[in-house]
Amino acid sequence: MKNEYHGHVIWSQVDANMHLRHSAYADFAAQARIMLLNDLGLDFSVFQKLQMGPILFREELQYLREVGINDNIKILSFLTKAREDGSRWSIRHDLYRGDGVKAAVINVDGAWLDLRQRKLTGLPLEVATKFMEVTKSEDFEALTA
């Protein structure tokens, strides 16, 4: 399964210090997650039909090195924790600069929201099976209910 996303830092993503602004790291990680789902065959049309979508409880960014304008970035995404049914999960995104240096680590904890009832929900079995194909980290932890 593909767990790699590539992007390019543009002018609107830099701050006054001429490096990638703090919220742009989260934006890149969010896009990496969307592409991860898409690569599994779980594009947003699937979630629209199910009237559900991903929701985050926590997003944590650790900045390691500066990323500058016009830099190419690569994000590797890993499932670090999950319930067996995929209803609750954690994903780590390792963001690398174009020169291969790890520049940031973004950790998120999430679940699935029923858009009609506005409550947390589980995934249908077929969707859960696909979601659990996300590349797992070396320290992956199976969560219990």
mmCIF file of C-alpha atoms in Angstrom:
data_model
loop_
_atom_site.group_PDB
_atom_site.id
_atom_site.type_symbol
_atom_site.label_atom_id
_atom_site.label_comp_id
_atom_site.label_asym_id
_atom_site.label_seq_id
_atom_site.Cartn_x
_atom_site.Cartn_y
_atom_site.Cartn_z
ATOM 1 C CA MET A 1 0.000 0.000 0.000
ATOM 2 C CA LYS A 2 1.275 3.435 -0.883
ATOM 3 C CA ASN A 3 1.911 5.559 2.203
ATOM 4 C CA GLU A 4 3.886 8.353 0.558
ATOM 5 C CA TYR A 5 2.662 11.841 -0.342
ATOM 6 C CA HIS A 6 4.675 14.496 -2.191
ATOM 7 C CA GLY A 7 4.073 18.231 -2.101
ATOM 8 C CA HIS A 8 5.696 21.557 -2.887
ATOM 9 C CA VAL A 9 5.939 24.583 -0.578
ATOM 10 C CA ILE A 10 4.390 27.668 -2.188
ATOM 11 C CA TRP A 11 4.536 31.361 -1.300
ATOM 12 C CA SER A 12 1.252 31.392 0.638
ATOM 13 C CA GLN A 13 2.555 28.653 2.960
ATOM 14 C CA VAL A 14 5.541 30.572 4.349
ATOM 15 C CA ASP A 15 5.604 32.943 7.310
ATOM 16 C CA ALA A 16 7.489 36.171 8.020
ATOM 17 C CA ASN A 17 10.633 34.150 8.803
ATOM 18 C CA MET A 18 10.514 32.714 5.271
ATOM 19 C CA HIS A 19 9.919 29.145 6.370
ATOM 20 C CA LEU A 20 6.876 26.892 6.273
ATOM 21 C CA ARG A 21 4.224 28.348 8.602
ATOM 22 C CA HIS A 22 3.038 26.199 11.483
ATOM 23 C CA SER A 23 -0.467 25.486 10.146
ATOM 24 C CA ALA A 24 0.848 24.429 6.724
ATOM 25 C CA TYR A 25 2.446 21.352 8.298
ATOM 26 C CA ALA A 26 -1.022 20.278 9.479
ATOM 27 C CA ASP A 27 -2.469 21.043 6.031
ATOM 28 C CA PHE A 28 0.126 18.828 4.346
ATOM 29 C CA ALA A 29 -0.565 16.021 6.854
ATOM 30 C CA ALA A 30 -4.324 16.318 6.251
ATOM 31 C CA GLN A 31 -3.807 16.041 2.498
ATOM 32 C CA ALA A 32 -1.525 13.042 3.033
ATOM 33 C CA ARG A 33 -4.332 11.333 4.993
ATOM 34 C CA ILE A 34 -6.885 12.099 2.265
ATOM 35 C CA MET A 35 -4.569 10.651 -0.390
ATOM 36 C CA LEU A 36 -3.914 7.630 1.836
ATOM 37 C CA LEU A 37 -7.663 6.926 1.966
ATOM 38 C CA ASN A 38 -7.971 7.590 -1.753
ATOM 39 C CA ASP A 39 -5.195 5.088 -2.525
ATOM 40 C CA LEU A 40 -7.160 2.480 -0.537
ATOM 41 C CA GLY A 41 -10.198 3.069 -2.742
ATOM 42 C CA LEU A 42 -11.850 5.097 0.019
ATOM 43 C CA ASP A 43 -12.253 8.428 -1.726
ATOM 44 C CA PHE A 44 -14.693 10.991 -0.412
ATOM 45 C CA SER A 45 -17.532 9.714 -2.599
ATOM 46 C CA VAL A 46 -17.513 6.545 -0.439
ATOM 47 C CA PHE A 47 -17.844 8.600 2.734
ATOM 48 C CA GLN A 48 -20.508 10.847 1.184
ATOM 49 C CA LYS A 49 -22.648 7.787 0.418
ATOM 50 C CA LEU A 50 -22.153 6.525 3.972
ATOM 51 C CA GLN A 51 -22.816 10.011 5.395
ATOM 52 C CA MET A 52 -19.704 9.796 7.539
ATOM 53 C CA GLY A 53 -16.209 11.201 7.675
ATOM 54 C CA PRO A 54 -12.966 11.281 9.666
ATOM 55 C CA ILE A 55 -12.694 13.467 12.752
ATOM 56 C CA LEU A 56 -9.609 14.358 14.813
ATOM 57 C CA PHE A 57 -9.405 14.467 18.602
ATOM 58 C CA ARG A 58 -5.747 15.453 18.761
ATOM 59 C CA GLU A 59 -3.133 16.835 16.408
ATOM 60 C CA GLU A 60 0.435 17.244 17.629
ATOM 61 C CA LEU A 61 3.308 18.696 15.617
ATOM 62 C CA GLN A 62 6.965 18.325 16.450
ATOM 63 C CA TYR A 63 9.200 20.655 14.447
ATOM 64 C CA LEU A 64 12.694 19.299 13.824
ATOM 65 C CA ARG A 65 14.161 21.405 10.984
ATOM 66 C CA GLU A 66 13.145 24.392 8.879
ATOM 67 C CA VAL A 67 11.382 23.914 5.556
ATOM 68 C CA GLY A 68 11.716 26.763 3.068
ATOM 69 C CA ILE A 69 9.839 28.190 0.129
ATOM 70 C CA ASN A 70 9.991 26.117 -3.076
ATOM 71 C CA ASP A 71 11.141 23.066 -1.136
ATOM 72 C CA ASN A 72 9.704 19.731 -2.150
ATOM 73 C CA ILE A 73 8.387 17.674 0.731
ATOM 74 C CA LYS A 74 7.654 14.000 1.210
ATOM 75 C CA ILE A 75 5.339 12.632 3.886
ATOM 76 C CA LEU A 76 5.369 9.013 4.995
ATOM 77 C CA SER A 77 2.205 8.016 6.878
ATOM 78 C CA PHE A 78 1.855 5.137 9.329
ATOM 79 C CA LEU A 79 -0.982 3.719 11.383
ATOM 80 C CA THR A 80 0.447 3.713 14.929
ATOM 81 C CA LYS A 81 -2.634 2.608 16.878
ATOM 82 C CA ALA A 82 -6.044 1.279 15.951
ATOM 83 C CA ARG A 83 -8.957 -0.742 17.155
ATOM 84 C CA GLU A 84 -9.375 -3.956 15.197
ATOM 85 C CA ASP A 85 -12.505 -2.546 13.518
ATOM 86 C CA GLY A 86 -10.750 0.718 12.566
ATOM 87 C CA SER A 87 -13.224 2.787 14.594
ATOM 88 C CA ARG A 88 -10.491 4.599 16.546
ATOM 89 C CA TRP A 89 -7.004 5.199 15.210
ATOM 90 C CA SER A 90 -3.764 7.159 15.392
ATOM 91 C CA ILE A 91 -1.587 8.098 12.437
ATOM 92 C CA ARG A 92 1.975 9.429 12.381
ATOM 93 C CA HIS A 93 3.187 11.545 9.480
ATOM 94 C CA ASP A 94 6.951 11.926 9.029
ATOM 95 C CA LEU A 95 7.618 15.014 6.893
ATOM 96 C CA TYR A 96 10.910 15.173 4.975
ATOM 97 C CA ARG A 97 12.478 18.063 3.091
ATOM 98 C CA GLY A 98 13.664 17.657 -0.484
ATOM 99 C CA ASP A 99 17.205 16.967 0.756
ATOM 100 C CA GLY A 100 15.944 13.943 2.719
ATOM 101 C CA VAL A 101 16.186 15.522 6.179
ATOM 102 C CA LYS A 102 13.272 14.757 8.514
ATOM 103 C CA ALA A 103 11.736 18.162 9.267
ATOM 104 C CA ALA A 104 8.639 17.338 11.324
ATOM 105 C CA VAL A 105 6.520 14.636 12.892
ATOM 106 C CA ILE A 106 2.742 15.073 12.976
ATOM 107 C CA ASN A 107 0.692 12.727 15.179
ATOM 108 C CA VAL A 108 -3.100 12.601 15.035
ATOM 109 C CA ASP A 109 -5.751 10.619 16.898
ATOM 110 C CA GLY A 110 -9.091 10.170 15.204
ATOM 111 C CA ALA A 111 -12.332 8.324 14.670
ATOM 112 C CA TRP A 112 -15.354 8.442 12.358
ATOM 113 C CA LEU A 113 -18.323 10.823 12.617
ATOM 114 C CA ASP A 114 -21.872 9.976 11.509
ATOM 115 C CA LEU A 115 -22.801 13.175 9.669
ATOM 116 C CA ARG A 116 -26.556 12.709 10.192
ATOM 117 C CA GLN A 117 -26.533 11.962 13.906
ATOM 118 C CA ARG A 118 -23.363 13.985 14.634
ATOM 119 C CA LYS A 119 -22.087 11.112 16.777
ATOM 120 C CA LEU A 120 -19.078 8.831 16.631
ATOM 121 C CA THR A 121 -19.648 5.685 14.628
ATOM 122 C CA GLY A 122 -17.859 2.609 13.361
ATOM 123 C CA LEU A 123 -17.015 1.686 9.797
ATOM 124 C CA PRO A 124 -18.921 -0.868 7.736
ATOM 125 C CA LEU A 125 -16.916 -4.123 7.626
ATOM 126 C CA GLU A 126 -15.794 -3.729 3.989
ATOM 127 C CA VAL A 127 -14.568 -0.163 4.608
ATOM 128 C CA ALA A 128 -12.910 -1.131 7.914
ATOM 129 C CA THR A 129 -11.049 -3.965 6.185
ATOM 130 C CA LYS A 130 -9.688 -1.547 3.575
ATOM 131 C CA PHE A 131 -8.799 1.092 6.189
ATOM 132 C CA MET A 132 -6.815 -1.440 8.206
ATOM 133 C CA GLU A 133 -4.558 -1.959 5.156
ATOM 134 C CA VAL A 134 -2.821 1.347 5.970
ATOM 135 C CA THR A 135 0.901 0.718 6.485
ATOM 136 C CA LYS A 136 1.502 0.104 10.183
ATOM 137 C CA SER A 137 4.398 1.583 12.139
ATOM 138 C CA GLU A 138 7.045 -0.693 13.634
ATOM 139 C CA ASP A 139 5.621 0.102 17.077
ATOM 140 C CA PHE A 140 1.968 -0.370 16.043
ATOM 141 C CA GLU A 141 -0.368 -0.886 18.993
ATOM 142 C CA ALA A 142 -3.695 -2.707 18.730
ATOM 143 C CA LEU A 143 -6.278 -0.862 20.818
ATOM 144 C CA THR A 144 -9.035 -2.586 22.735
ATOM 145 C CA ALA A 145 -12.519 -1.161 23.187
#
